[in-house]
Coordinates of C-alpha atoms in Angstrom, one line a residue:
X1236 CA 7.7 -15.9 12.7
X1237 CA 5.5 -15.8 9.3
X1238 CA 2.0 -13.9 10.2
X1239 CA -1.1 -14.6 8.4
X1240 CA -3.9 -12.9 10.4
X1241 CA -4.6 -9.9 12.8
X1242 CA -6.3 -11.4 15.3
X1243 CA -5.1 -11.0 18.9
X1244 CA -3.8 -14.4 19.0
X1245 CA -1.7 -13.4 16.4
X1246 CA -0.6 -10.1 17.8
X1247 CA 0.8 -11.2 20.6
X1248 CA 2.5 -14.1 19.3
X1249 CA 4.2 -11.0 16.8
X1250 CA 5.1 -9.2 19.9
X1251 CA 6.4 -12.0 21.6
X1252 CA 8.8 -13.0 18.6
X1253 CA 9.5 -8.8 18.4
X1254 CA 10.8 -9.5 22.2
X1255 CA 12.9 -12.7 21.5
X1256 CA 14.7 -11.2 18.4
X1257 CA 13.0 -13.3 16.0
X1258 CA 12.6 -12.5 12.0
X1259 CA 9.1 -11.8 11.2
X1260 CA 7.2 -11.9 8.0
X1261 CA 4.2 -10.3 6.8
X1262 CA 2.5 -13.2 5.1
X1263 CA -0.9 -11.2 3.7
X1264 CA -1.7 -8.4 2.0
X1265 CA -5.2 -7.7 3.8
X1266 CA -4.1 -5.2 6.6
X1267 CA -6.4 -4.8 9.4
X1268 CA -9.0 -1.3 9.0
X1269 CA -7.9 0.4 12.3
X1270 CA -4.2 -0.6 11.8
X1271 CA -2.0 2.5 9.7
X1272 CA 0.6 0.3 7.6
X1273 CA 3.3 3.0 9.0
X1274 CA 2.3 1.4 12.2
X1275 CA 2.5 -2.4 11.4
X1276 CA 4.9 -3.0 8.7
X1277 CA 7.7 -1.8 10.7
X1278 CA 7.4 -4.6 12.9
X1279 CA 8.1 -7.1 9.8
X1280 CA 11.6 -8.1 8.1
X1281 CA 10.0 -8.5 4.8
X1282 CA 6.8 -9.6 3.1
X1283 CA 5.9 -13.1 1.9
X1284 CA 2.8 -11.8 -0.4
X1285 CA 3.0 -11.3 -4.0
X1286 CA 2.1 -7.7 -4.3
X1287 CA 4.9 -5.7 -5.2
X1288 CA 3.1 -2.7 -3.9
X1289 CA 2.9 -4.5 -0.6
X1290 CA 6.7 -4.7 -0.8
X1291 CA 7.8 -1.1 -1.6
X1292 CA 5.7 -0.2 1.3
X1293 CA 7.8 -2.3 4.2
X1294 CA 10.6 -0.9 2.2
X1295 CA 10.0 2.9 2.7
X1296 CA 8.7 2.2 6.4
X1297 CA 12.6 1.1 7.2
X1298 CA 15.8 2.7 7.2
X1299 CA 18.0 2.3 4.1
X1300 CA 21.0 0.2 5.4
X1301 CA 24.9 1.8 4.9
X1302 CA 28.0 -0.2 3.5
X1303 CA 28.8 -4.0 4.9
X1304 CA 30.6 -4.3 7.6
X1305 CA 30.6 -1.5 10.9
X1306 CA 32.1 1.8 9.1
X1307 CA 31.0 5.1 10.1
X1308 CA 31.2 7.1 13.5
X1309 CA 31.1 5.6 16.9
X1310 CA 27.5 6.2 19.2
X1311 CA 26.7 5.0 22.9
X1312 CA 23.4 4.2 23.6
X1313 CA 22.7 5.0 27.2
X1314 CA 19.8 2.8 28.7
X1315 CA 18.6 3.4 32.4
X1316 CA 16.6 0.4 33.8
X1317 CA 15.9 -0.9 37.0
X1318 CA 13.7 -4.5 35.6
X1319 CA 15.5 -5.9 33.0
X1320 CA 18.1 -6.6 30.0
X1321 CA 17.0 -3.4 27.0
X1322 CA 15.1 -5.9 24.8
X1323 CA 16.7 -3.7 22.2
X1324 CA 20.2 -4.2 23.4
X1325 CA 20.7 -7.1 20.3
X1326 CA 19.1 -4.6 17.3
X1327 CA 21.4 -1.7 19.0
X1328 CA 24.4 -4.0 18.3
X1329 CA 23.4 -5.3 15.1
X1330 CA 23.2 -1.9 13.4
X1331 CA 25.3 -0.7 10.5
X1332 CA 27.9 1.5 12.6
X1333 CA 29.8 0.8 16.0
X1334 CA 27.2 1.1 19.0
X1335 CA 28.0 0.6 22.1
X1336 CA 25.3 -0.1 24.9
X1337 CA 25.9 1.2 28.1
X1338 CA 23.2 -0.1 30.6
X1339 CA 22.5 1.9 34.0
X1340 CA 21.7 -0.7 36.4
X1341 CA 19.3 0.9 39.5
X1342 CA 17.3 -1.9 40.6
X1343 CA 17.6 -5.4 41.8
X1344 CA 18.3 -7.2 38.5
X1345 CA 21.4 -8.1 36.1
X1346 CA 21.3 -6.7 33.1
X1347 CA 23.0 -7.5 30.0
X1348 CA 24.9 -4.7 28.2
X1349 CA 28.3 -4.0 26.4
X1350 CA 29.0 -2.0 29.4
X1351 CA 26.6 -2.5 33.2
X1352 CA 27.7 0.9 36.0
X1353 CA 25.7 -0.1 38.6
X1354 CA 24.6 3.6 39.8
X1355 CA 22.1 5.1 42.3
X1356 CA 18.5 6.4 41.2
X1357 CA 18.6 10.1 40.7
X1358 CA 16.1 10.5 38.7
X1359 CA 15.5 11.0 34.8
X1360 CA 17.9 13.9 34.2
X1361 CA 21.0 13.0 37.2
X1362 CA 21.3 9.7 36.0
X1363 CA 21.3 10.0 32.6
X1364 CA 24.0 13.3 33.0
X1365 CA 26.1 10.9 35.3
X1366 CA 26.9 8.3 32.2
X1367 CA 28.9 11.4 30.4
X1368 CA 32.1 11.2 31.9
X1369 CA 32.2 7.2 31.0
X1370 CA 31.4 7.7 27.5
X1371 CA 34.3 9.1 24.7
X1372 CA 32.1 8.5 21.3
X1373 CA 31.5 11.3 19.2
X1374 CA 27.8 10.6 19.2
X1375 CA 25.0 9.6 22.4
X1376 CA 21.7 8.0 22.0
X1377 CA 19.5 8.2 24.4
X1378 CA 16.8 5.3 24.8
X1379 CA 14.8 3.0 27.2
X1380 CA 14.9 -0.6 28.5
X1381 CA 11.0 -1.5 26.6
X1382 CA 12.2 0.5 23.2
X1383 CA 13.0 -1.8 20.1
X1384 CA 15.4 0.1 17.0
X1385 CA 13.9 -1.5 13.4
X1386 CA 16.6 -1.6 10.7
X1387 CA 20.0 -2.1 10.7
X1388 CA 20.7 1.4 9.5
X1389 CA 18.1 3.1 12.0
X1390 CA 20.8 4.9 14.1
X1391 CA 22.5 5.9 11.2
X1392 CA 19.5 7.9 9.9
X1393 CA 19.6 9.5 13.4
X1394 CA 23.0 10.8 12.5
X1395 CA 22.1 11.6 8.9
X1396 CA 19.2 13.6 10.0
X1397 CA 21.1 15.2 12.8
X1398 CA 23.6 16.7 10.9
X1399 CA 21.8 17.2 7.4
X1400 CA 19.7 19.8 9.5
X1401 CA 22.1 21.5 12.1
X1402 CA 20.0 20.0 14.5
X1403 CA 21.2 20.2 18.6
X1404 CA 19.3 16.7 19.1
X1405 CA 17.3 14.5 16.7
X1406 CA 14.6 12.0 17.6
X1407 CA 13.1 9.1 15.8
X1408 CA 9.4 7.5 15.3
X1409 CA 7.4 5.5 17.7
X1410 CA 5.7 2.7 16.5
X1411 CA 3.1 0.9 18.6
X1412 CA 3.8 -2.5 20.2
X1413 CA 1.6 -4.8 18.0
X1414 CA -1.0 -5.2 21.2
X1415 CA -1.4 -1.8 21.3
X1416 CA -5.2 -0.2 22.1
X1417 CA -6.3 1.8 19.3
X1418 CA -5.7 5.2 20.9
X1419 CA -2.3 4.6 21.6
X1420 CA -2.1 3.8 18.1
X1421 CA -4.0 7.4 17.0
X1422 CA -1.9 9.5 19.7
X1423 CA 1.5 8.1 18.7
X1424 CA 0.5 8.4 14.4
X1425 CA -0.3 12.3 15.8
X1426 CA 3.4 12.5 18.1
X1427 CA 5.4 10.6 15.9
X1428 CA 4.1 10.6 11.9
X1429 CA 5.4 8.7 9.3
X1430 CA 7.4 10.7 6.5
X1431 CA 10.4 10.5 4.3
X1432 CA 12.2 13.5 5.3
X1433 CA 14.0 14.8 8.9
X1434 CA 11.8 18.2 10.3
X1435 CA 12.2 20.8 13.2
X1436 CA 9.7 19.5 16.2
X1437 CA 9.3 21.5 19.6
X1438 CA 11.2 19.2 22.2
X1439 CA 13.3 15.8 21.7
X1440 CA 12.3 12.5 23.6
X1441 CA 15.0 10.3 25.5
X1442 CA 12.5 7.0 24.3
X1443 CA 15.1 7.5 20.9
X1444 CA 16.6 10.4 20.7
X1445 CA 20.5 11.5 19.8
X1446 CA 23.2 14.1 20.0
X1447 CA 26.8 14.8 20.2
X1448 CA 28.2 14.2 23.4
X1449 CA 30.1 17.6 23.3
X1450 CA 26.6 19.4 23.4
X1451 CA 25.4 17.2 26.3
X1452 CA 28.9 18.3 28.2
X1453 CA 27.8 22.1 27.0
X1454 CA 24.7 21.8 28.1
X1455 CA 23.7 19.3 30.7
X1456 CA 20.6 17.8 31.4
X1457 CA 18.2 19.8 34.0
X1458 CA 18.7 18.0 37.4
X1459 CA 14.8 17.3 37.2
X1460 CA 13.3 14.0 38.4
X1461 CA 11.0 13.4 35.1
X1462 CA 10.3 15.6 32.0
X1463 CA 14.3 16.2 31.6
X1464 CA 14.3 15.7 27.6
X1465 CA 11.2 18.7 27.2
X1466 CA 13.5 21.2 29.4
X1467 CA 16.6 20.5 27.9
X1468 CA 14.9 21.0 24.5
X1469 CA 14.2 24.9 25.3
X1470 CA 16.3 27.5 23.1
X1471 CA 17.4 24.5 21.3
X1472 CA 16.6 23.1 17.5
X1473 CA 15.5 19.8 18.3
X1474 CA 14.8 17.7 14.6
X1475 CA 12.7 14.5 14.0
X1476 CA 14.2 11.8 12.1
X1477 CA 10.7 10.1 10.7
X1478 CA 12.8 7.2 9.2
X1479 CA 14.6 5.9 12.4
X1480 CA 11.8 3.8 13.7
X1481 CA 11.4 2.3 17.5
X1482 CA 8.7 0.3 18.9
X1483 CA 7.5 1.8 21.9
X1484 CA 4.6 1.9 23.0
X1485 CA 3.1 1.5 27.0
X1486 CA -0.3 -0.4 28.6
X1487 CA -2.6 2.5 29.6
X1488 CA -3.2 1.6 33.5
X1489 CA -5.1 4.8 35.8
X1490 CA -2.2 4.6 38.4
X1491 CA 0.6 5.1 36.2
X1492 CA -1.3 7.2 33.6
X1493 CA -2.3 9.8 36.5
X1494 CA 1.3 9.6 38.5
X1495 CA 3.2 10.1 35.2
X1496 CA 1.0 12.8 34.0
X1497 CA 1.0 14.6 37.2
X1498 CA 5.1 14.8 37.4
X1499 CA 5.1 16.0 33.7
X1500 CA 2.3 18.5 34.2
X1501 CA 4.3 19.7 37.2
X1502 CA 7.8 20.0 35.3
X1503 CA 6.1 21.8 32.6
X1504 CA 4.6 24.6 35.1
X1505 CA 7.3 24.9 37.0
X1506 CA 9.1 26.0 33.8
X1507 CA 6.5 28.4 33.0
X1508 CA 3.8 26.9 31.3
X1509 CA -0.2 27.1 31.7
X1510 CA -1.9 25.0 33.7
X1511 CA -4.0 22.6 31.3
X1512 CA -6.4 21.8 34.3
X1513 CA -6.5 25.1 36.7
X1514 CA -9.5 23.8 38.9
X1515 CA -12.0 21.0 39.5
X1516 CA -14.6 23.2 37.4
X1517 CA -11.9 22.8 34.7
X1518 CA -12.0 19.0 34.8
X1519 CA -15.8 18.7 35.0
X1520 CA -15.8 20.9 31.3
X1521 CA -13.3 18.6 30.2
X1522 CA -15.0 15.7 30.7
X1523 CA -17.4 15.7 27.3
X1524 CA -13.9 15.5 25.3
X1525 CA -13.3 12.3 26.8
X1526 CA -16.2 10.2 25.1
X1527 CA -14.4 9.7 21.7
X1528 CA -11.3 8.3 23.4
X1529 CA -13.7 6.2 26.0
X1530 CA -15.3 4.6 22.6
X1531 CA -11.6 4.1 20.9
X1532 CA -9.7 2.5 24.0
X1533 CA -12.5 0.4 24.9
X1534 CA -13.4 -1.1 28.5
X1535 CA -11.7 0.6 31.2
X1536 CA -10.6 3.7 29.1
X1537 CA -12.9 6.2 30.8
X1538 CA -11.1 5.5 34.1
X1539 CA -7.8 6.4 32.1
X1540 CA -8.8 9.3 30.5
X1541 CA -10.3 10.7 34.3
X1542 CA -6.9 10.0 35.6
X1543 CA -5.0 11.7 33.0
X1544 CA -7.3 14.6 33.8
X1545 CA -6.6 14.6 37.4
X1546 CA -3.0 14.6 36.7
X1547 CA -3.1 17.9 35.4
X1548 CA -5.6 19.1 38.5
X1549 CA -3.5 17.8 40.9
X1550 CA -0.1 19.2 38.9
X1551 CA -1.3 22.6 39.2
X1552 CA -2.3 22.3 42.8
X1553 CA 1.0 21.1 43.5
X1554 CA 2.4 24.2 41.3
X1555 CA 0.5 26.9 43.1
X1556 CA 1.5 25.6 46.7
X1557 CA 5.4 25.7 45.5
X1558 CA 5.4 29.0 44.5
X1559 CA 3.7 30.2 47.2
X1560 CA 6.1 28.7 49.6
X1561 CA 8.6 30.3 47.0

């Protein structure tokens, strides 16, 4: 696919051909105002514009590539899904070193996969820890069925990063699907940044995220149902690997936004933390802060941000009863 405009047309027709595995160029140099080029390039093969400048910047936003041919050490990828084949399962096997893709198949569909184990639902933390005793490579990547690798040497920065700073667990950069609502965009610039060199960050994040399988048989995953990647990351040095890029990004919707923000909450109290939002009287102060975001994301946004914030409420009610059952 060549692109030669921003409009939304456009976008999704660049998403699309991101989905199908397609080559796609960057045919003008007039990036969009509310776009960060660490954001968009990614999403491009190369650049079909003149301007050198334009050029070195695609470069630096992928991974260098290693030596023809598949040298180097062998990683799994492990990929949960219950929908559908990982629409990164082709980029996974196209990279510079061996990677295997071992699919865990829960739901109703048939997957494709270098390896399918058809296993039960457990939740995030059982059924990734269950894939350990069918995997012998000396690395473990941990991913998601909606995540696409950019750059044929992405997993090998993982690596790179991973063992350049004695890290337990390394995880990579989210870039936004190219549909993306702006404050998607802003939150995952602020989660994931673009840089040139691998850093210490607080917790890792199974969207991209890899370790040596002898430290996931040393330390197993928490049998937890969600959050599983932020408790296994305490008391360890989790790194971030800036220049191993994955487009990831989701469609903010109320019911998913407050269910999925209620279970993390939850996870993150139960382990010790603060409650974000205590009380109702909590929520109702919080509310002013949610009128820049309402304005970025648009129509429908302020019914988001209200059910992000009563996630937290009801994660802290749900808290307080369990430990005074306990």
């Amino acid at each position: 696919m060549r692109l030669t405009a921003f409009d939304p047309p456009s976008l999704r027709a660049l998403e699309h051909a991101l989905h199908a595995g397609r080559t796609c160029t960057l045919a003008t140099d007039r990036l969009p105002r509310s776009w960060r080029s660490s954001q968009i390039l990614p999403c491009f093969d190369g650049v079909d514009v003149p301007s050198h400048t334009m050029q070195r910047t695609l470069r630096a936003q992928l991974p260098p590539t290693g030596q023809q041919g598949k040298k180097g050490p062998r990683v799994t990828a492990v990929i949960p899904t219950h929908r559908q084949t990982p629409v990164g399962l082709q980029a996974l096997r196209d990279q510079d070193l061996p990677v295997e893709v071992l699919v865990l198949a829960n739901g109703p569909v048939a997957p494709q996969g270098d390896r399918v184990l058809r296993v039960p639902w457990l939740g995030h933390g059982p059924t990734r820890q269950a894939a350990l005793e069918h995997i012998d490579s000396e690395y473990l990547l941990f991913t998601v069925d909606d995540a696409l690798p950019r750059g044929r040497g992405c997993v090998r920065a993982l690596i790179q990063a991973l063992e350049d700073g004695g890290y337990d667990a390394v995880t990579g950069r989210q870039v936004p699907w190219p549909t993306a609502d702006p404050l998607t965009r802003r939150r995952l610039a602020q989660w994931t940044p673009f840089g040139t060199q691998h850093s210490p960050r607080p917790w890792s994040d199974h969207v991209f995220t890899l370790l040596r399988t002898e430290t996931l048989r040393a330390h197993p995953l928490p049998s937890v149902p969600i959050g599983e990647d932020m408790l296994w990351s305490r008391g360890k040095r989790i790194g971030y690997a800036p220049q191993a890029p994955v487009i990831h990004s989701h469609v903010r919707d109320p019911k998913a936004l407050y269910q999925r923000t209620r279970d993390l909450h939850l996870q993150h109290q139960l382990a010790g933390d603060a409650a974000t939002v205590p009380s109702l009287s909590a929520l109702v102060a919080a509310l002013p802060g949610t009128l820049r975001p309402t304005l970025e994301g648009g129509p429908g946004e302020f019914m988001c941000q209200l059910a992000e914030l009563a996630g937290q409420l009801r994660a802290s009610q749900l808290s307080g009863r369990r430990q005074r059952e306990d």
